[in-house]
PDB file of C-alpha atoms in Angstrom:
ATOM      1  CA  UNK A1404     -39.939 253.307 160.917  1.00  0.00           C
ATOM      2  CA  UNK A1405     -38.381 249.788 161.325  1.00  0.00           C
ATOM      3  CA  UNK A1406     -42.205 248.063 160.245  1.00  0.00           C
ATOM      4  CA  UNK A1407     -42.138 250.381 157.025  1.00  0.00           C
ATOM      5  CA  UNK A1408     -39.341 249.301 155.811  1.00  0.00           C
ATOM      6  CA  UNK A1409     -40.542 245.690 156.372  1.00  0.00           C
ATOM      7  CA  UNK A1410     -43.909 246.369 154.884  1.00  0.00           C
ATOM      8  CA  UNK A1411     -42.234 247.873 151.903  1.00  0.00           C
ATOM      9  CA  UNK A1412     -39.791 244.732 151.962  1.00  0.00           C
ATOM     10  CA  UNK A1413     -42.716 242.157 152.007  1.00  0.00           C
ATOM     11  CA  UNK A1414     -45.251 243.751 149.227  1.00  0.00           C
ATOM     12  CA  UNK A1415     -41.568 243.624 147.150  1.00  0.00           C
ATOM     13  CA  UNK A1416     -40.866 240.293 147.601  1.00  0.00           C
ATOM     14  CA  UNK A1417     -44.922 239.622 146.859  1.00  0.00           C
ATOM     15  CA  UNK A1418     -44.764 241.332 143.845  1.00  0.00           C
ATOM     16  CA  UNK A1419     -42.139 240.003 142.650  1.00  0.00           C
ATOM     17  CA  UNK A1420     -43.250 236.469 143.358  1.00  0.00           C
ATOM     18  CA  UNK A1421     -46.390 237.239 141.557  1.00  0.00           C
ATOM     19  CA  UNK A1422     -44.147 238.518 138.266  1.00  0.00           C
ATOM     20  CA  UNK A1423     -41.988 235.578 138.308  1.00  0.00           C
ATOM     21  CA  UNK A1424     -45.299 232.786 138.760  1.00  0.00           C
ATOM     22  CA  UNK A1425     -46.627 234.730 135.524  1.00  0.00           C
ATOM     23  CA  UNK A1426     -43.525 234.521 133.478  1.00  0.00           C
ATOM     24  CA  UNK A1427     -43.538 230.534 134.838  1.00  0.00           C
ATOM     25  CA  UNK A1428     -46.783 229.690 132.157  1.00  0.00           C
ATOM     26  CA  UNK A1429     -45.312 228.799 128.473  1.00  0.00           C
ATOM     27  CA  UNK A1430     -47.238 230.249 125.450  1.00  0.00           C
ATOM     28  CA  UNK A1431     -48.845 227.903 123.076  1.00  0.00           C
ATOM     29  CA  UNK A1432     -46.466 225.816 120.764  1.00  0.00           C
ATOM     30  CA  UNK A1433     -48.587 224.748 118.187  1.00  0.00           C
ATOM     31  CA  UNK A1434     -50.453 227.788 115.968  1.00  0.00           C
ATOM     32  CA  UNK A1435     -54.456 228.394 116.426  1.00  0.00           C
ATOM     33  CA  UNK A1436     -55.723 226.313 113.554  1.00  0.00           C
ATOM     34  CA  UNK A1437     -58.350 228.821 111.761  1.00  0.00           C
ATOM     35  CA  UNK A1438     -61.742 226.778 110.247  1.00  0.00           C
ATOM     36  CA  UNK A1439     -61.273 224.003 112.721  1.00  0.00           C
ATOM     37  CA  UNK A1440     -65.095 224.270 113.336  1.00  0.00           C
ATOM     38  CA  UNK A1441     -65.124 222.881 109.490  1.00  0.00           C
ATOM     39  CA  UNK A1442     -63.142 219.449 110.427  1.00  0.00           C
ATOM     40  CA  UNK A1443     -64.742 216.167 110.331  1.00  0.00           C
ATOM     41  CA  UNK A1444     -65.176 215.128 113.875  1.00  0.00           C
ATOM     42  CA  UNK A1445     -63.438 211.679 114.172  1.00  0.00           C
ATOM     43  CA  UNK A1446     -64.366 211.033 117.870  1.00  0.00           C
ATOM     44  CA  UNK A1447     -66.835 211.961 120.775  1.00  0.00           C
ATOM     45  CA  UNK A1448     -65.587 211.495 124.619  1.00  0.00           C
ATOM     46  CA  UNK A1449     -65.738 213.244 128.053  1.00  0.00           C
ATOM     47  CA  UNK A1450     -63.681 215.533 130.019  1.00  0.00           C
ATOM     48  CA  UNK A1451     -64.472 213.050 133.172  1.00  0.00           C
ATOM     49  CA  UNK A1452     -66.553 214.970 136.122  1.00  0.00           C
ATOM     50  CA  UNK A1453     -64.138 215.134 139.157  1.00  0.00           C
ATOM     51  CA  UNK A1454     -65.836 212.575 141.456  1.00  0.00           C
ATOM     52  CA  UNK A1455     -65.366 209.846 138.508  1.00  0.00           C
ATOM     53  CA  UNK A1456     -64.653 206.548 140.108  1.00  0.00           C
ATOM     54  CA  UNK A1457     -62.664 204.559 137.267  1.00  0.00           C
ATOM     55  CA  UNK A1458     -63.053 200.739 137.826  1.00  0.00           C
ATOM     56  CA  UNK A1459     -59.678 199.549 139.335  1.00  0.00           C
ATOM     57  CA  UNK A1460     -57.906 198.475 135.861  1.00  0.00           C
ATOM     58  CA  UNK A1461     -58.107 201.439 134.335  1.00  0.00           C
ATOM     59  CA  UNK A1462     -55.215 202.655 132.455  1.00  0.00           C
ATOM     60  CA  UNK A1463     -52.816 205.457 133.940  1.00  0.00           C
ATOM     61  CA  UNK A1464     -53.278 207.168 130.826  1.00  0.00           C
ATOM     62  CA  UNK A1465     -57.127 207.591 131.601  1.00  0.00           C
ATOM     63  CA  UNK A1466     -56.405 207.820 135.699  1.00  0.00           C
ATOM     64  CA  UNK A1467     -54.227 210.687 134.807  1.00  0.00           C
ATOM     65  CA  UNK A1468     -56.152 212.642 132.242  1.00  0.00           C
ATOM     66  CA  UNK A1469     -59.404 212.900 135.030  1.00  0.00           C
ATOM     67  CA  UNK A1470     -57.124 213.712 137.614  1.00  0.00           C
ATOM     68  CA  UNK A1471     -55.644 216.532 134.840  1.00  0.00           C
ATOM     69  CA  UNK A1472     -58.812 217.848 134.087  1.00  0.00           C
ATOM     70  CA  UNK A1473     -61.085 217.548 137.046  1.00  0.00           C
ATOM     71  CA  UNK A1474     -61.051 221.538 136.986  1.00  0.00           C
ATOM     72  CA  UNK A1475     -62.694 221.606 133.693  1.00  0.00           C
ATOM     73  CA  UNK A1476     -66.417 223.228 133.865  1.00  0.00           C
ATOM     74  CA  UNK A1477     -66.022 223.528 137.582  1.00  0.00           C
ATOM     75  CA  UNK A1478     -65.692 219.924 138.355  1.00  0.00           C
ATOM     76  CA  UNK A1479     -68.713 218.784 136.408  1.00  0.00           C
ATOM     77  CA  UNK A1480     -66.965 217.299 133.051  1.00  0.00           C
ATOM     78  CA  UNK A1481     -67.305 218.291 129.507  1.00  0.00           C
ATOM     79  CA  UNK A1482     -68.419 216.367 125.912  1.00  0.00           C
ATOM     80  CA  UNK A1483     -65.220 216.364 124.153  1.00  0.00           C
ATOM     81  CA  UNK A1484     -65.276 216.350 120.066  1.00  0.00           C
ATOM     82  CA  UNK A1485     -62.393 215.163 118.487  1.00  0.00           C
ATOM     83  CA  UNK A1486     -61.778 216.965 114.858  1.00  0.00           C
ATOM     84  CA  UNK A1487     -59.070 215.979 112.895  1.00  0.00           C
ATOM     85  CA  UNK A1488     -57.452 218.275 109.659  1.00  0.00           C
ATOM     86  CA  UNK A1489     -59.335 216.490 106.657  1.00  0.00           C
ATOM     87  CA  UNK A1490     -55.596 216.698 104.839  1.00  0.00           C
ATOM     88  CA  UNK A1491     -54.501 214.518 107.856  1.00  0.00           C
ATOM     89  CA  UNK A1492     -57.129 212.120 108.231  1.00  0.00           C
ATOM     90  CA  UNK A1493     -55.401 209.215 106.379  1.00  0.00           C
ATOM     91  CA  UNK A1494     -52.461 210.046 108.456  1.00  0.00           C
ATOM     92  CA  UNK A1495     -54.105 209.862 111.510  1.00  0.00           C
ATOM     93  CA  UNK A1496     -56.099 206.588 110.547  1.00  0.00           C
ATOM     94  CA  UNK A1497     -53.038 204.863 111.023  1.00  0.00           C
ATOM     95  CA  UNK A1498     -51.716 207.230 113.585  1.00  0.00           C
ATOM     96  CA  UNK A1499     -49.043 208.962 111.506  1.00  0.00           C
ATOM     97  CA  UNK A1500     -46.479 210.117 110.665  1.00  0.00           C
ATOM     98  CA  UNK A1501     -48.016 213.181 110.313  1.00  0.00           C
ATOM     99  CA  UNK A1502     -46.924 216.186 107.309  1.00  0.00           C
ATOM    100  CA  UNK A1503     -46.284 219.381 108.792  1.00  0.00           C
ATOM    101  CA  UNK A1504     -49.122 221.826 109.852  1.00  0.00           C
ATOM    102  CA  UNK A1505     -52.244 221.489 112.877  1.00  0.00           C
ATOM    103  CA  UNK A1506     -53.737 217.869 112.653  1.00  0.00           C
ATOM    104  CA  UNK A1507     -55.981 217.358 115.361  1.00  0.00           C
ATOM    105  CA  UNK A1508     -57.927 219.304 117.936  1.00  0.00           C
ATOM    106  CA  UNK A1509     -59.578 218.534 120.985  1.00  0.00           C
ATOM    107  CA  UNK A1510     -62.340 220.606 121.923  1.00  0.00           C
ATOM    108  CA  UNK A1511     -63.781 220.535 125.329  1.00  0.00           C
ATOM    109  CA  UNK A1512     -67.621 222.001 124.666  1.00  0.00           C
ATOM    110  CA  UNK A1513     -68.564 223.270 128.154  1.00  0.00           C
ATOM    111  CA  UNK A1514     -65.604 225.779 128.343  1.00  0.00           C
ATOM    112  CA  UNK A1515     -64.760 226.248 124.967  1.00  0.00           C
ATOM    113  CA  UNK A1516     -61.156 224.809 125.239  1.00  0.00           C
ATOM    114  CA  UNK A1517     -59.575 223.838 122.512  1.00  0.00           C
ATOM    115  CA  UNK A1518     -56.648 221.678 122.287  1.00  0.00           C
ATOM    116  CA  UNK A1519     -54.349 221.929 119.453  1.00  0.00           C
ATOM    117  CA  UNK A1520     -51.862 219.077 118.149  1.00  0.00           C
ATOM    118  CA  UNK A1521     -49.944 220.261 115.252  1.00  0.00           C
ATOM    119  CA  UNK A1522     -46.831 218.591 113.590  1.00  0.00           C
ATOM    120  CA  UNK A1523     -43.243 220.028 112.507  1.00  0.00           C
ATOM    121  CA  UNK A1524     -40.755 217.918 111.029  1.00  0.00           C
ATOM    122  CA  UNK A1525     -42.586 214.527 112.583  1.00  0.00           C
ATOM    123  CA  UNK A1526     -42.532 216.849 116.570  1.00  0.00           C
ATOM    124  CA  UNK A1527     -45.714 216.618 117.875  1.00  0.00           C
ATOM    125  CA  UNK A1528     -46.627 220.493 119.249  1.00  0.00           C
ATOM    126  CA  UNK A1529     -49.539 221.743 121.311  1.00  0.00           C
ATOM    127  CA  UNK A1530     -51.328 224.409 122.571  1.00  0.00           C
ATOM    128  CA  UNK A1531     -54.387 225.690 124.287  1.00  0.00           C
ATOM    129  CA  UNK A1532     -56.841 228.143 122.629  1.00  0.00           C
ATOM    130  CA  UNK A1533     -60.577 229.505 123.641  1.00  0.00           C
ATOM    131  CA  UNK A1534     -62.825 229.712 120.440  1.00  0.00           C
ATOM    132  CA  UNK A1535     -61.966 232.788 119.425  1.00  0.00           C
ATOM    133  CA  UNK A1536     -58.444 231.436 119.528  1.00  0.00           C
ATOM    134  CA  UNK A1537     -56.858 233.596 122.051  1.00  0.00           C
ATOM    135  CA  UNK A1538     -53.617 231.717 123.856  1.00  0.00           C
ATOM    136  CA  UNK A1539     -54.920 230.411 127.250  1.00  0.00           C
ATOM    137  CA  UNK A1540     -52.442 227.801 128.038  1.00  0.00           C
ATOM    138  CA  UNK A1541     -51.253 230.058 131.084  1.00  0.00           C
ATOM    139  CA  UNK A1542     -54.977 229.680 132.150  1.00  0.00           C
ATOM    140  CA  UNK A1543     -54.192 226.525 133.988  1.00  0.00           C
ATOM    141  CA  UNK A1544     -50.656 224.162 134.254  1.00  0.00           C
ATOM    142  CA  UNK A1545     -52.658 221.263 132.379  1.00  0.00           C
ATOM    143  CA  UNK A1546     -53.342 223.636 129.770  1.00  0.00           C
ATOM    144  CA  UNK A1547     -49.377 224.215 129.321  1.00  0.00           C
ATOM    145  CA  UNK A1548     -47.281 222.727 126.090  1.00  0.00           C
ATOM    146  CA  UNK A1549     -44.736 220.891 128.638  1.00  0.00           C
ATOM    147  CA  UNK A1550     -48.004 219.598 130.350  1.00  0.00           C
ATOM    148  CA  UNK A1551     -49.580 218.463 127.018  1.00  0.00           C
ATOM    149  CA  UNK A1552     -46.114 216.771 125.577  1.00  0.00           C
ATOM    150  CA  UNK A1553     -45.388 215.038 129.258  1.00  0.00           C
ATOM    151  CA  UNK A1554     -48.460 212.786 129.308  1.00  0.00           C
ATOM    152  CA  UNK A1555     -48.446 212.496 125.256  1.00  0.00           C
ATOM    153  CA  UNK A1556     -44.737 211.260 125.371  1.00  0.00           C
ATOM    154  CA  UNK A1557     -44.688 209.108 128.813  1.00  0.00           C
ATOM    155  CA  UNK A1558     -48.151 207.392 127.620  1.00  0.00           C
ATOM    156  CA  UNK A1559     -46.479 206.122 124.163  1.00  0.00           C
ATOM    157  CA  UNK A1560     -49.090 203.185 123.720  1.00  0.00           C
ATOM    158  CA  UNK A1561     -51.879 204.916 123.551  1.00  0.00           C
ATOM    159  CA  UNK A1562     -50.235 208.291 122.472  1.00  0.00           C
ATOM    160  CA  UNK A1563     -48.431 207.432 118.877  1.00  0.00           C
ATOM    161  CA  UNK A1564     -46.965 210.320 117.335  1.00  0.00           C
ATOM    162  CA  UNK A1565     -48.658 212.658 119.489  1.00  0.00           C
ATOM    163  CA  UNK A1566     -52.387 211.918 118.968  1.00  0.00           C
ATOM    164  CA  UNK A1567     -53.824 209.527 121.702  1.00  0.00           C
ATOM    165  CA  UNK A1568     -56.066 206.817 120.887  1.00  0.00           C
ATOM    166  CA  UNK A1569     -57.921 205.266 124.334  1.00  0.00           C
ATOM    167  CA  UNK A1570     -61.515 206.591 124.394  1.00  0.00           C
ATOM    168  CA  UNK A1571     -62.413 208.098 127.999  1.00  0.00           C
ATOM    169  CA  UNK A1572     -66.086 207.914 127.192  1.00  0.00           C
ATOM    170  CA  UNK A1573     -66.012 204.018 126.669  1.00  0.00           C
ATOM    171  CA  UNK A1574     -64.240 203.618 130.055  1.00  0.00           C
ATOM    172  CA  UNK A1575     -66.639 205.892 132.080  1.00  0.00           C
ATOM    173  CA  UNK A1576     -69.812 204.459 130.635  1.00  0.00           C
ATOM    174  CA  UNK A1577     -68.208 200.707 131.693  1.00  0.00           C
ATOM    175  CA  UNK A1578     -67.962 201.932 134.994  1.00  0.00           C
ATOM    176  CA  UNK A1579     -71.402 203.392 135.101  1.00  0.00           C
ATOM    177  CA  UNK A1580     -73.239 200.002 134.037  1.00  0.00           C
TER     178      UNK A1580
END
């Protein structure tokens, strides 16, 4: 009887950890920007394969985004397309501020994840969509809001105003030659 009642005892303290790591994973911040697909594409980089070796003075910013995303497309890396809202797009030539509403998506084009970057009273917001824009930020931690805002607001020369600027794709293909 005694190892019944500590079977019972163990699957309840299983499933509840298993309830509580669900509830841990943050919804999206920043709204599913519909007709994205329609936005001029500003930039072209690389989710960076997993076995990337970065020459030694490459920036943290970079060293931490590979690290970040080494999951993406099983290891293997992604193209990357950069769209930006065409009502932003003089905004974001000079990296802001930005008027309220979704300015800038990154789409990773392996997986179909799409990065959103939207702006609310000058706050920088994100979120994590697939294509067909259903929430997946609880998908993975770097797909999470916090996630997104921690390296956007630690990395604040590259990031300005919540859109980052240092292309990945340069970096790799230096590193490659």
């Amino acid at each position: 009887m005694e190892v019944v009642k500590r079977l019972k005892v163990a699957l309840l303290c299983a499933v509840s950890l298993i309830a509580s790591i669900g509830f841990a994973y943050a919804d999206s911040d920043a709204s599913y920007p519909e007709g994205w697909e329609d936005w001029p594409v500003v930039k072209e980089s690389m989710n960076l394969p997993a076995d990337t070796v970065l020459p030694p003075d490459t920036s943290l910013f970079i060293q931490e985004s590979v690290r970040a995303y080494a999951w993406i497309n099983e290891g293997r890396g992604s193209p990357l397309t950069i769209r930006v809202n065409p009502s932003k797009l003089e905004q974001y030539k000079t990296h802001g501020p930005y008027t309220d509403g979704p300015t800038v998506v990154a789409v990773s084009e392996v997986d179909g994840i799409i990065w959103v970057t939207e702006h609310i009273e000058g706050l920088a917001i994100y979120g994590s969509y697939n294509r067909k824009g259903k929430d997946i930020s609880s998908m993975h931690p770097s797909l999470e809001p916090s996630f997104c805002a921690s390296c956007h607001t630690t990395y604040k020369d590259i990031c300005i105003n919540g859109t980052c600027t240092e292309p990945v794709l340069a970096t790799y293909m230096d590193s490659k030659e």
